[in-house]
């Protein structure tokens, strides 16, 4: 077991997978000579050379599409899109091609492609550079979308994504790159499509993913000191969504809140809340609440940006409101 | 004109066709056979569409047969082909049995894509036909990536693999076309971008859509050599394509080949092509490559009229057999609905039909209401 940053865990996993399989190659803007906008690929060009680490021009549609085509011939490209905002330039290739090729051609082709890309606001990058648009992809049959919250999950989910024969979007987060955690030194993969119980609890379930899961865990630990027992579910996978895990937790706690960095309407929380009302309706003691981003293009100015993004205080407030509304402790 | 771009030089007869003397006769007859098959297939596809046996969109290669057959004659079995949605002819000339193409159009399990793709999405992994694509130009980045995979794995050489990517004239205006050309040029990829210039994108003429209407010059910004060839001349197309493929194989240099041809009918089966005048339609009919090539073969003594008619009849019969096969084939079973979404099974993928309850896991608690 070693304590690693989320960044280091991603880096080490890329390196290990490249050593394991010559078909794994990296593609993206500034990943080689510049060593990556967020330095995930630092040192890999020097170690593996330009055949395995391919700097691309600025052409998201072109290089993501090329990675899909290369994957159709059996390579396993891992594409870095600098931030998820720029994936919009490639969305036709991701949605109309990566997600469709296997089914539409009757199962004759596979697309073992990984798209790594960070989302996340809170960095004062203003409206176009701060979005959480993972639901665009999570909506899409044919894609898989994972969103690791911890360094250990970053390793296990990225390795699983690279070995998977389907296109997988690995959602990273700018605010997580420097976070630390214990990571097993042995190689391992995690199941795509399974949530994790980050913390057991009795009174209320908070469901989240990526940066939100880390905040939920912090809030849960703090509330434990106040005698409130919060269960934290980290979805880890947005498609497929682990509905049984969500419902099993809510059947136990009878209360649920979703914490999500995306915008509220049509967001991850909407899907989770709908799942809960179908799978755990009889158990609910309170309406499912969503703590999500305010529905505005994110402002640059710090006070406004902070006001628009969900944080620990917002979550704490909603947990208490939900408990109060149900006269907790009953 | 720079030496980067040129129109294909071909030894031609006084009436402007490639000289057949010196060509072995067997392949020439084979080309005619393929052209006749495509013609018969497309006419029957149109008929089956009006009988509602075929759904969706249905785009035909009528009038483009010489281009189709010339291109496929240049392609080796080890090469990869990425096509557009106007691809029945390419599939046939590449060697996909007419039965399987028609079955796909009918949405049957025996079709090239098991009934999942339809007319626009024919695929045959064994024949390295890596799909038709219904999103205009969607295949261009994919084909470029396939060429990347080839260069990732193997050295250039006379027998190296290469990629041919078909592109409509209208599709040369999309961003991905230009991004892909740039990538292929900087990465030295073994690919030939074939612009099938049939003069129209739906109803829009090239002159109205492209600031550089000489489409073989559109690679100039990427220093990519381009050639224009008469798409009604099967041999000229074949030879120009072979040259471009050789350059891809041996030198890892991408190039553009523009084949100028004509669409005899509307954009798709349902388009009456009212935007074309009668004079224009008559002119295109007079350029129809099929009767031209037929009479060329007869004039050259390679076929006599009777043999040519027999080929036409054979084509008709093959298409009738294809229709019968498609009719008799089963539709894919409903049990297959969720079998194709993913290649690697993972937990919790949804298999709920509309109106079915979500899978929310076993309810083991005894609490109710
Ligand atoms: C991205 C996209 N935009 C629009 C369309 C609708 N559409 C289908 S074919 C076509 C014209 C394409 O013309 P061209 O590239 O010249 O090919 P042709 O049909 O002549 O073979 C259009 C606009 C589409 N399928 N995809
Ligand atoms: Mg056209």
XYZ file of C-alpha atoms and ligand atoms in Angstrom:
726
model
C 0.000 0.000 0.000
C 1.325 3.409 -0.970
C -0.141 6.852 -0.481
C -0.555 8.436 -3.888
C -2.196 11.469 -5.368
C -5.068 10.914 -7.741
C -2.787 12.308 -10.463
C -0.018 9.842 -9.663
C -2.430 6.932 -9.550
C -3.663 7.796 -13.055
C -0.127 8.224 -14.316
C 1.094 4.962 -12.838
C -1.883 3.075 -14.233
C -1.332 4.437 -17.735
C 2.287 3.431 -17.516
C 1.519 -0.054 -16.203
C -1.064 -0.676 -18.916
C 1.346 0.505 -21.606
C 3.988 -1.864 -20.296
C 1.468 -4.687 -20.223
C 0.042 -4.268 -23.717
C 1.734 -2.817 -26.795
C -1.685 -2.044 -28.279
C -2.241 0.629 -25.647
C -1.248 4.049 -26.932
C -1.933 7.567 -25.708
C -3.276 10.355 -27.898
C -4.167 13.939 -27.158
C -3.187 17.561 -27.180
C 0.013 18.435 -25.353
C 0.339 15.027 -23.688
C 3.864 14.363 -24.915
C 6.412 17.149 -25.104
C 4.361 19.358 -22.768
C 3.665 16.315 -20.531
C -0.054 16.998 -20.279
C -2.008 20.081 -19.253
C -2.406 18.496 -15.830
C 0.782 16.421 -16.053
C -0.916 13.049 -15.925
C 1.292 11.842 -18.773
C 4.545 13.305 -17.436
C 7.574 11.284 -18.510
C 5.666 8.864 -20.715
C 6.861 10.279 -24.033
C 10.431 10.019 -22.808
C 9.872 6.438 -21.730
C 7.721 5.080 -24.569
C 8.529 7.347 -27.519
C 6.288 9.058 -30.069
C 4.802 5.829 -31.432
C 3.049 5.140 -28.126
C 2.525 8.729 -26.973
C 1.022 10.763 -29.784
C 0.747 14.502 -29.527
C -2.126 15.658 -31.690
C -2.966 18.990 -33.235
C -5.970 20.858 -31.826
C -8.713 18.909 -33.537
C -10.871 17.040 -31.018
C -13.231 15.646 -33.623
C -10.360 14.515 -35.797
C -8.215 12.808 -33.194
C -11.040 11.271 -31.194
C -12.457 9.918 -34.460
C -9.038 8.632 -35.442
C -8.743 6.900 -32.082
C -12.094 5.212 -32.697
C -10.939 4.028 -36.111
C -7.676 2.746 -34.664
C -9.656 0.942 -31.969
C -11.795 -0.718 -34.647
C -8.575 -2.278 -35.930
C -7.670 -3.550 -32.474
C -5.516 -0.847 -30.940
C -6.507 0.342 -27.466
C -6.098 4.111 -27.601
C -6.371 6.166 -24.436
C -7.316 9.643 -25.502
C -6.918 12.650 -23.268
C -9.319 15.503 -23.874
C -7.862 18.467 -22.038
C -11.134 19.177 -20.239
C -14.597 17.783 -20.754
C -15.716 21.122 -22.185
C -13.685 20.451 -25.308
C -15.289 17.055 -25.758
C -18.194 18.926 -27.316
C -16.031 19.374 -30.396
C -15.810 15.586 -30.597
C -19.316 14.680 -29.554
C -20.378 13.485 -33.002
C -17.552 11.008 -33.068
C -18.214 9.876 -29.493
C -21.987 9.615 -29.691
C -22.621 8.800 -33.343
C -19.631 6.572 -33.864
C -17.886 5.213 -30.758
C -21.211 4.418 -29.119
C -22.816 2.957 -32.239
C -20.241 0.994 -34.171
C -20.561 -2.229 -32.208
C -24.341 -2.498 -32.318
C -25.002 -0.866 -35.683
C -22.679 -3.226 -37.518
C -24.214 -6.266 -35.894
C -21.440 -6.870 -33.386
C -18.692 -7.220 -35.996
C -16.563 -4.361 -34.697
C -15.535 -3.286 -31.231
C -14.237 0.066 -30.020
C -11.832 -0.507 -27.122
C -11.329 3.196 -26.584
C -10.804 5.182 -23.400
C -11.462 8.894 -23.204
C -9.920 10.475 -20.129
C -11.121 13.953 -19.392
C -11.469 16.154 -16.328
C -14.622 18.034 -15.458
C -15.265 20.387 -12.605
C -15.816 23.998 -11.722
C -14.439 26.055 -8.892
C -11.170 26.954 -10.595
C -12.315 30.406 -11.772
C -12.209 29.301 -15.373
C -15.560 30.903 -16.203
C -18.510 29.564 -18.110
C -16.985 27.577 -20.964
C -14.252 25.884 -18.941
C -16.091 24.792 -15.807
C -18.819 22.466 -16.940
C -19.961 19.098 -15.682
C -21.542 17.634 -18.772
C -20.946 13.975 -18.055
C -24.671 13.289 -18.298
C -24.451 13.947 -22.037
C -22.413 10.786 -22.248
C -24.070 8.887 -19.409
C -27.313 9.215 -21.363
C -25.881 7.206 -24.224
C -26.290 3.428 -24.577
C -23.119 2.024 -26.088
C -20.893 4.177 -23.906
C -19.693 3.417 -20.408
C -18.956 6.313 -18.066
C -16.948 5.999 -14.859
C -16.099 8.742 -12.392
C -13.492 7.778 -9.799
C -13.435 9.803 -6.586
C -10.298 8.405 -4.965
C -6.774 7.507 -6.083
C -7.508 3.815 -5.495
C -10.618 3.976 -7.660
C -8.777 6.006 -10.285
C -6.362 3.128 -10.640
C -8.925 0.351 -10.653
C -11.418 2.050 -12.942
C -8.859 3.334 -15.440
C -7.292 -0.113 -15.704
C -10.732 -1.661 -16.173
C -11.588 0.913 -18.819
C -8.429 0.200 -20.786
C -9.075 -3.559 -20.730
C -12.738 -3.196 -21.633
C -13.689 -3.697 -25.284
C -16.206 -0.851 -25.280
C -15.699 2.900 -25.364
C -15.340 4.151 -21.793
C -15.293 7.763 -20.706
C -13.236 8.202 -17.542
C -14.360 11.378 -15.846
C -11.590 12.955 -13.835
C -11.881 16.169 -11.857
C -9.606 19.188 -11.659
C -10.172 19.503 -7.930
C -9.206 15.883 -7.293
C -5.831 15.662 -9.026
C -3.903 16.635 -5.885
C -5.994 14.627 -3.420
C -4.258 11.705 -1.725
C -5.200 8.202 -0.739
C -3.869 4.722 -0.153
C -3.459 2.603 -3.249
C -2.578 -1.068 -3.341
C 0.708 -1.750 -5.123
C -0.694 -4.837 -6.842
C -2.428 -4.564 -10.185
C -6.216 -4.680 -9.978
C -9.331 -3.592 -11.789
C -12.712 -2.526 -10.445
C -16.052 -3.484 -11.944
C -17.474 -0.859 -14.239
C -21.131 -0.614 -13.263
C -20.778 -1.040 -9.516
C -21.159 1.612 -6.865
C -19.238 1.574 -3.587
C -20.404 2.187 -0.056
C -17.790 4.730 1.052
C -19.143 4.896 4.565
C -21.823 2.903 6.320
C -24.616 4.793 8.037
C -28.151 4.403 9.433
C -29.994 7.704 9.209
C -29.670 9.009 5.693
C -27.985 8.115 2.404
C -25.986 10.619 0.388
C -25.378 9.506 -3.170
C -22.667 11.196 -5.172
C -19.725 10.658 -7.543
C -16.349 12.156 -8.388
C -15.547 15.311 -6.376
C -18.998 15.230 -4.834
C -18.343 11.850 -3.242
C -15.256 13.201 -1.515
C -17.249 16.116 -0.119
C -20.054 13.808 0.952
C -17.588 11.653 2.848
C -16.106 14.673 4.623
C -19.567 15.892 5.613
C -20.563 12.427 6.785
C -17.498 12.149 9.028
C -18.180 15.542 10.528
C -21.841 14.766 11.188
C -20.859 11.497 12.828
C -19.433 13.658 15.628
C -22.883 15.229 15.998
C -24.432 11.805 16.269
C -25.873 11.743 12.761
C -25.101 8.550 10.883
C -24.770 9.214 7.150
C -24.266 6.454 4.606
C -22.270 7.574 1.556
C -22.703 5.852 -1.788
C -20.146 6.655 -4.446
C -21.696 5.769 -7.768
C -18.273 5.311 -9.428
C -20.086 4.398 -12.637
C -22.707 6.643 -14.245
C -23.399 4.190 -17.066
C -24.223 1.536 -16.186
C -25.806 2.881 -13.020
C -25.818 0.578 -9.999
C -29.498 0.954 -9.156
C -29.576 -2.027 -6.767
C -26.838 -0.487 -4.608
C -28.677 2.833 -4.426
C -31.958 1.225 -3.498
C -30.434 -1.200 -1.003
C -28.986 1.735 0.911
C -32.178 3.769 0.875
C -34.233 0.776 1.983
C -31.988 0.804 5.049
C -31.859 4.545 5.796
C -35.229 5.712 4.402
C -33.823 9.081 3.435
C -31.750 10.101 0.447
C -29.934 13.111 -0.938
C -27.987 13.334 -4.169
C -24.960 15.605 -4.299
C -23.910 16.410 -7.857
C -21.699 18.994 -9.531
C -23.801 19.104 -12.676
C -26.840 21.312 -13.169
C -29.970 20.171 -11.384
C -32.442 19.782 -14.247
C -32.055 16.484 -16.103
C -28.954 15.738 -14.066
C -27.568 12.622 -12.388
C -29.690 13.385 -9.336
C -32.868 13.281 -11.373
C -32.043 9.774 -12.524
C -31.085 8.620 -9.031
C -34.220 10.134 -7.466
C -36.415 8.444 -10.044
C -34.666 5.163 -9.332
C -35.260 5.523 -5.590
C -38.946 6.297 -5.934
C -39.373 3.211 -8.068
C -37.130 0.845 -6.108
C -37.589 2.058 -2.524
C -40.856 4.022 -2.513
C -42.317 2.217 0.464
C -39.255 2.918 2.540
C -38.977 6.646 2.043
C -39.627 8.884 5.029
C -38.855 12.104 3.165
C -38.675 13.408 -0.390
C -35.385 12.779 -2.136
C -33.473 16.066 -2.331
C -30.839 17.092 -4.860
C -27.924 19.370 -4.099
C -26.707 20.476 -7.502
C -25.212 23.427 -9.329
C -27.259 26.592 -9.773
C -28.618 26.735 -13.304
C -26.458 29.496 -14.705
C -23.402 29.647 -16.944
C -20.733 29.571 -14.251
C -19.373 33.061 -13.450
C -15.699 33.882 -13.134
C -15.874 36.098 -10.046
C -15.044 34.028 -6.977
C -18.004 34.905 -4.729
C -20.447 34.271 -7.553
C -18.735 31.070 -8.630
C -18.783 29.759 -5.067
C -22.428 30.629 -4.682
C -23.337 28.664 -7.785
C -21.489 25.450 -6.908
C -22.706 22.917 -4.356
C -20.435 22.576 -1.345
C -20.192 20.920 2.056
C -22.289 23.599 3.737
C -25.106 23.164 1.213
C -25.065 19.424 1.711
C -24.982 19.714 5.499
C -27.936 22.076 5.433
C -30.015 19.758 3.247
C -29.143 16.716 5.340
C -30.382 18.533 8.440
C -33.500 19.811 6.710
C -34.348 16.326 5.571
C -33.816 14.886 9.026
C -35.797 17.700 10.682
C -38.663 17.285 8.268
C -38.990 13.703 9.412
C -38.620 14.555 13.121
C -35.299 12.828 13.401
C -34.557 11.180 15.699
C -38.094 9.904 15.719
C -1.469 23.870 -61.993
C 1.036 22.834 -59.367
C 2.620 19.430 -59.506
C 0.804 18.597 -56.303
C -2.457 18.300 -58.131
C -3.319 17.069 -61.564
C -5.965 15.377 -63.607
C -5.231 11.771 -64.385
C -3.576 11.244 -67.720
C -4.901 8.201 -69.489
C -4.396 6.768 -72.950
C -7.737 7.484 -74.468
C -9.544 6.647 -77.687
C -10.905 9.469 -79.885
C -14.284 9.278 -78.118
C -12.544 9.927 -74.819
C -12.532 6.475 -73.246
C -9.614 4.485 -71.976
C -8.038 2.362 -74.666
C -8.970 -1.272 -74.066
C -6.309 -2.764 -76.307
C -3.573 -4.303 -74.236
C -5.965 -5.015 -71.363
C -6.523 -8.700 -70.664
C -10.171 -9.379 -71.555
C -11.238 -11.407 -68.520
C -11.043 -8.602 -65.963
C -12.831 -6.267 -68.367
C -15.726 -8.679 -68.640
C -15.614 -8.975 -64.864
C -15.963 -5.214 -64.518
C -18.955 -5.222 -66.811
C -20.457 -8.075 -64.859
C -20.103 -6.111 -61.626
C -21.515 -2.945 -63.156
C -24.489 -4.860 -64.487
C -25.063 -6.467 -61.109
C -25.002 -3.109 -59.346
C -27.394 -1.624 -61.907
C -29.838 -4.489 -61.552
C -29.504 -4.485 -57.763
C -30.176 -0.776 -57.411
C -33.175 -0.787 -59.707
C -34.634 -3.656 -57.727
C -33.832 -1.970 -54.419
C -35.831 1.058 -55.571
C -38.718 -1.223 -56.450
C -38.552 -3.025 -53.112
C -38.526 0.325 -51.349
C -41.758 1.376 -53.024
C -43.186 -1.982 -51.951
C -42.196 -1.093 -48.369
C -39.884 -4.067 -48.085
C -37.069 -1.615 -47.358
C -37.381 1.130 -44.765
C -35.517 4.244 -43.748
C -33.355 6.033 -46.282
C -32.119 4.282 -49.371
C -29.379 5.873 -51.528
C -28.446 4.296 -54.819
C -25.274 4.109 -56.900
C -27.194 4.378 -60.181
C -24.935 6.150 -62.657
C -21.867 5.715 -60.465
C -21.147 2.118 -61.437
C -17.903 2.807 -63.290
C -16.495 4.693 -60.329
C -17.567 1.981 -57.913
C -16.134 -0.878 -59.931
C -12.932 0.956 -60.863
C -12.206 1.775 -57.230
C -12.911 -1.717 -55.996
C -10.733 -3.189 -58.744
C -7.775 -1.263 -57.344
C -8.333 -2.327 -53.752
C -6.513 -5.409 -52.427
C -8.233 -7.883 -50.108
C -5.892 -6.740 -47.339
C -6.951 -3.110 -47.695
C -9.684 -1.494 -45.629
C -12.639 0.324 -47.102
C -14.700 2.975 -45.324
C -17.777 3.992 -47.269
C -20.592 6.496 -47.139
C -24.276 5.649 -46.887
C -24.374 5.323 -50.700
C -22.680 1.997 -50.693
C -24.672 -0.941 -52.000
C -22.510 -1.063 -55.110
C -19.273 -0.942 -53.156
C -20.358 -3.842 -50.990
C -21.305 -5.894 -54.048
C -18.091 -5.100 -55.923
C -16.047 -5.826 -52.818
C -17.527 -9.309 -52.862
C -20.395 -9.258 -50.389
C -23.041 -11.639 -51.766
C -26.073 -9.785 -53.131
C -28.222 -11.942 -50.850
C -26.650 -10.498 -47.742
C -26.850 -6.926 -48.968
C -30.526 -7.263 -49.876
C -31.217 -9.035 -46.583
C -29.710 -6.095 -44.709
C -31.918 -3.702 -46.640
C -34.878 -5.854 -45.621
C -33.741 -5.705 -41.968
C -33.165 -9.418 -41.756
C -30.872 -11.389 -39.440
C -28.933 -12.691 -42.438
C -27.994 -9.181 -43.563
C -24.454 -7.850 -43.530
C -25.045 -6.152 -40.202
C -27.566 -8.612 -38.860
C -30.380 -6.172 -39.502
C -28.948 -3.524 -37.187
C -27.702 -1.133 -39.829
C -29.855 -1.080 -42.938
C -28.978 0.418 -46.295
C -26.614 3.045 -44.902
C -24.613 0.772 -42.611
C -23.326 -2.266 -44.457
C -20.318 -3.905 -42.835
C -18.279 -7.007 -43.527
C -15.350 -7.605 -41.228
C -13.924 -10.438 -43.340
C -13.922 -8.379 -46.518
C -12.592 -5.400 -44.604
C -15.548 -3.288 -45.560
C -15.591 -1.291 -42.351
C -18.952 0.262 -42.739
C -21.129 2.661 -44.484
C -21.828 5.743 -42.400
C -25.038 7.735 -42.318
C -23.567 10.784 -40.659
C -22.117 12.737 -43.555
C -18.336 12.466 -43.291
C -18.402 10.513 -40.028
C -16.225 7.833 -41.604
C -13.393 10.222 -42.443
C -11.761 10.421 -38.992
C -12.364 6.696 -38.467
C -10.659 5.782 -41.723
C -7.780 8.049 -40.784
C -7.476 6.198 -37.488
C -7.522 2.851 -39.260
C -4.569 4.087 -41.311
C -2.898 5.087 -38.064
C -3.362 1.548 -36.757
C -1.748 0.163 -39.905
C 1.272 2.396 -39.575
C 1.446 1.630 -35.836
C 1.832 -2.056 -36.559
C 3.674 -2.535 -39.800
C 6.304 -1.105 -42.069
C 5.517 0.401 -45.465
C 6.057 -1.708 -48.562
C 4.535 -2.823 -51.825
C 2.310 -5.316 -50.080
C 1.489 -3.231 -47.057
C -2.117 -2.594 -46.103
C -3.794 0.701 -46.945
C -7.119 2.419 -46.356
C -9.560 3.794 -48.896
C -12.033 6.330 -47.558
C -15.004 7.308 -49.713
C -16.291 10.863 -49.375
C -19.120 12.643 -51.159
C -18.504 16.024 -52.742
C -20.779 17.634 -50.169
C -18.853 16.036 -47.318
C -15.651 17.860 -48.258
C -17.113 20.908 -46.529
C -17.217 19.436 -43.044
C -14.597 20.251 -40.454
C -13.687 16.640 -39.823
C -12.620 16.273 -43.465
C -10.041 19.000 -43.022
C -8.930 17.826 -39.586
C -8.454 14.332 -40.954
C -6.474 15.416 -44.003
C -4.186 17.386 -41.748
C -3.668 14.418 -39.418
C -3.002 12.048 -42.299
C -0.451 14.443 -43.749
C 1.490 15.143 -40.545
C 1.391 11.479 -39.496
C 2.216 10.087 -42.960
C -0.715 7.727 -43.047
C -1.415 5.100 -45.715
C -4.786 6.335 -46.881
C -6.503 7.454 -50.066
C -9.371 9.883 -49.676
C -11.635 9.277 -52.638
C -14.002 12.134 -53.341
C -16.919 10.740 -55.265
C -18.009 13.922 -56.961
C -21.454 13.284 -58.357
C -22.009 17.010 -58.630
C -24.601 17.283 -55.899
C -25.078 17.028 -52.179
C -28.801 16.345 -52.096
C -29.900 19.343 -54.215
C -26.854 21.569 -53.726
C -24.346 21.752 -56.570
C -20.641 21.732 -55.829
C -20.304 25.281 -57.132
C -22.634 26.489 -54.401
C -21.072 24.493 -51.571
C -17.345 24.523 -52.156
C -15.168 27.618 -52.478
C -12.689 25.398 -54.304
C -14.943 23.455 -56.664
C -12.020 21.539 -58.121
C -12.262 19.161 -55.249
C -9.027 17.294 -55.914
C -7.305 20.556 -54.946
C -8.875 20.679 -51.513
C -5.826 18.957 -50.069
C -3.511 21.777 -51.130
C -3.534 23.318 -47.657
C -2.143 20.003 -46.416
C 0.300 19.611 -49.311
C -1.605 16.496 -50.227
C -1.394 15.367 -53.827
C -4.713 15.274 -55.610
C -5.880 13.744 -58.847
C -9.100 14.168 -60.778
C -10.330 11.329 -62.886
C -13.289 10.716 -65.177
C -15.539 8.626 -62.975
C -17.382 7.238 -65.976
C -14.205 5.538 -67.136
C -13.731 2.377 -65.144
C -10.124 1.814 -66.188
C -9.077 5.385 -65.560
C -10.593 5.168 -62.092
C -8.926 1.834 -61.411
C -5.494 3.014 -62.487
C -5.655 6.320 -60.668
C -6.787 4.561 -57.495
C -4.053 1.950 -57.815
C -1.461 4.701 -58.119
C -2.728 6.473 -55.042
C -2.881 3.218 -53.094
C 0.693 2.404 -54.099
C 1.818 5.738 -52.759
C -0.001 4.972 -49.516
C 1.514 1.499 -49.216
C 5.087 2.183 -50.202
C 5.625 5.789 -49.212
C 3.032 6.256 -46.482
C 1.761 9.321 -48.293
C -1.918 10.137 -48.186
C -3.619 11.495 -51.276
C -6.894 12.624 -52.722
C -8.546 11.069 -55.716
C -11.574 12.840 -57.138
C -13.805 10.770 -59.382
C -16.248 12.889 -61.353
C -19.435 10.978 -61.953
C -23.179 11.479 -62.069
C -26.147 10.394 -60.073
C -28.791 9.245 -62.511
C -31.658 9.577 -60.045
C -32.545 11.607 -56.983
C -30.554 11.816 -53.772
C -32.433 8.862 -52.361
C -35.197 6.645 -53.625
C -37.899 9.093 -52.555
C -36.323 12.193 -54.147
C -37.895 13.126 -57.501
C -34.942 15.489 -58.200
C -37.140 18.397 -59.302
C -34.137 20.684 -59.001
C -32.767 19.170 -62.195
C -34.006 20.297 -65.603
C -35.139 17.805 -68.204
C -32.208 18.809 -70.408
C -29.795 18.034 -67.604
C -31.412 14.691 -66.932
C -31.254 13.828 -70.629
C -27.619 14.831 -70.766
C -26.783 12.604 -67.789
C -28.613 9.694 -69.389
C -26.446 10.097 -72.463
C -23.382 9.777 -70.228
C -24.602 6.608 -68.513
C -21.436 4.536 -68.054
C -23.165 1.182 -68.337
C -24.289 1.198 -71.996
C -21.073 3.030 -72.851
C -18.823 0.374 -71.406
C -20.995 -2.335 -72.888
C -20.685 -0.969 -76.412
C -16.985 -0.332 -75.867
C -16.496 -4.000 -75.040
C -18.535 -5.057 -78.033
C -16.677 -2.687 -80.376
C -13.372 -4.027 -79.091
C -14.579 -7.563 -79.791
C -14.285 -8.573 -76.152
C -17.981 -9.370 -75.870
C -20.606 -9.958 -78.481
C -24.133 -8.673 -78.025
C -25.414 -12.051 -76.997
C -22.790 -12.509 -74.294
C -23.457 -9.024 -72.998
C -27.165 -9.743 -72.804
C -26.465 -12.954 -70.967
C -24.491 -11.019 -68.373
C -27.429 -8.648 -67.965
C -29.800 -11.575 -67.546
C -27.471 -13.246 -65.049
C -27.440 -10.039 -63.032
C -31.235 -9.916 -63.040
C -31.377 -13.497 -61.855
C -28.816 -12.938 -59.131
C -30.859 -10.031 -57.844
C -34.060 -12.064 -57.961
C -32.332 -14.735 -55.927
C -31.181 -12.051 -53.499
C -34.727 -10.784 -53.063
C -36.004 -14.310 -52.506
C -33.280 -14.926 -49.926
C -34.085 -11.689 -48.151
C -37.804 -12.472 -48.179
C -37.261 -15.936 -46.745
C -34.799 -14.858 -44.062
C -35.991 -14.308 -40.509
C -35.989 -10.975 -38.738
C -33.531 -10.840 -35.833
C -35.122 -12.237 -32.686
C -36.210 -9.953 -29.870
C -33.887 -11.921 -27.616
C -31.092 -10.190 -29.505
C -32.199 -6.681 -28.568
C -29.786 -6.236 -25.684
C -27.049 -8.477 -27.047
C -25.237 -5.842 -29.078
C -24.976 -2.730 -26.913
C -21.698 -3.747 -25.329
C -18.906 -6.108 -26.271
C -17.681 -6.549 -22.689
C -20.520 -7.400 -20.298
C -20.523 -5.440 -17.055
C -22.965 -5.440 -14.144
C -26.140 -3.375 -14.169
C -26.555 -2.731 -17.872
C -30.230 -2.104 -18.462
C -32.294 -4.736 -20.218
C -35.704 -3.214 -19.547
C -38.155 -2.962 -22.407
C -40.414 0.092 -22.536
C -42.874 -0.114 -19.649
C -40.994 -2.760 -17.734
C -39.955 -2.009 -14.148
C -36.390 -0.940 -13.389
C -34.047 -3.503 -11.953
C -33.578 -2.040 -8.485
C -32.239 -5.207 -6.889
C -33.903 -7.694 -4.555
C -36.028 -6.151 -1.835
C -34.893 -8.161 1.168
C -36.249 -5.949 3.872
C -39.580 -6.936 5.439
C -40.780 -3.386 5.769
C -43.822 -2.396 3.747
C -45.923 0.746 3.433
C -23.909 15.446 -40.483
C -25.016 15.292 -41.464
N -25.626 16.381 -41.967
C -26.612 16.240 -42.865
C -27.027 15.007 -43.272
C -28.148 14.849 -44.288
N -27.554 14.463 -45.592
C -27.492 13.175 -45.962
S -26.721 12.977 -47.416
C -26.466 14.621 -47.605
C -25.756 15.133 -48.826
C -24.369 14.640 -48.939
O -23.868 14.868 -50.220
P -22.525 14.256 -50.749
O -21.495 14.290 -49.688
O -22.189 14.935 -52.018
O -22.834 12.712 -51.019
P -23.855 12.059 -52.061
O -25.178 11.928 -51.372
O -23.921 12.924 -53.245
O -23.296 10.718 -52.366
C -27.000 15.309 -46.518
C -26.972 16.772 -46.370
C -26.403 13.902 -42.682
N -26.767 12.644 -42.977
N -25.385 14.052 -41.819
Mg -22.584 14.286 -53.999
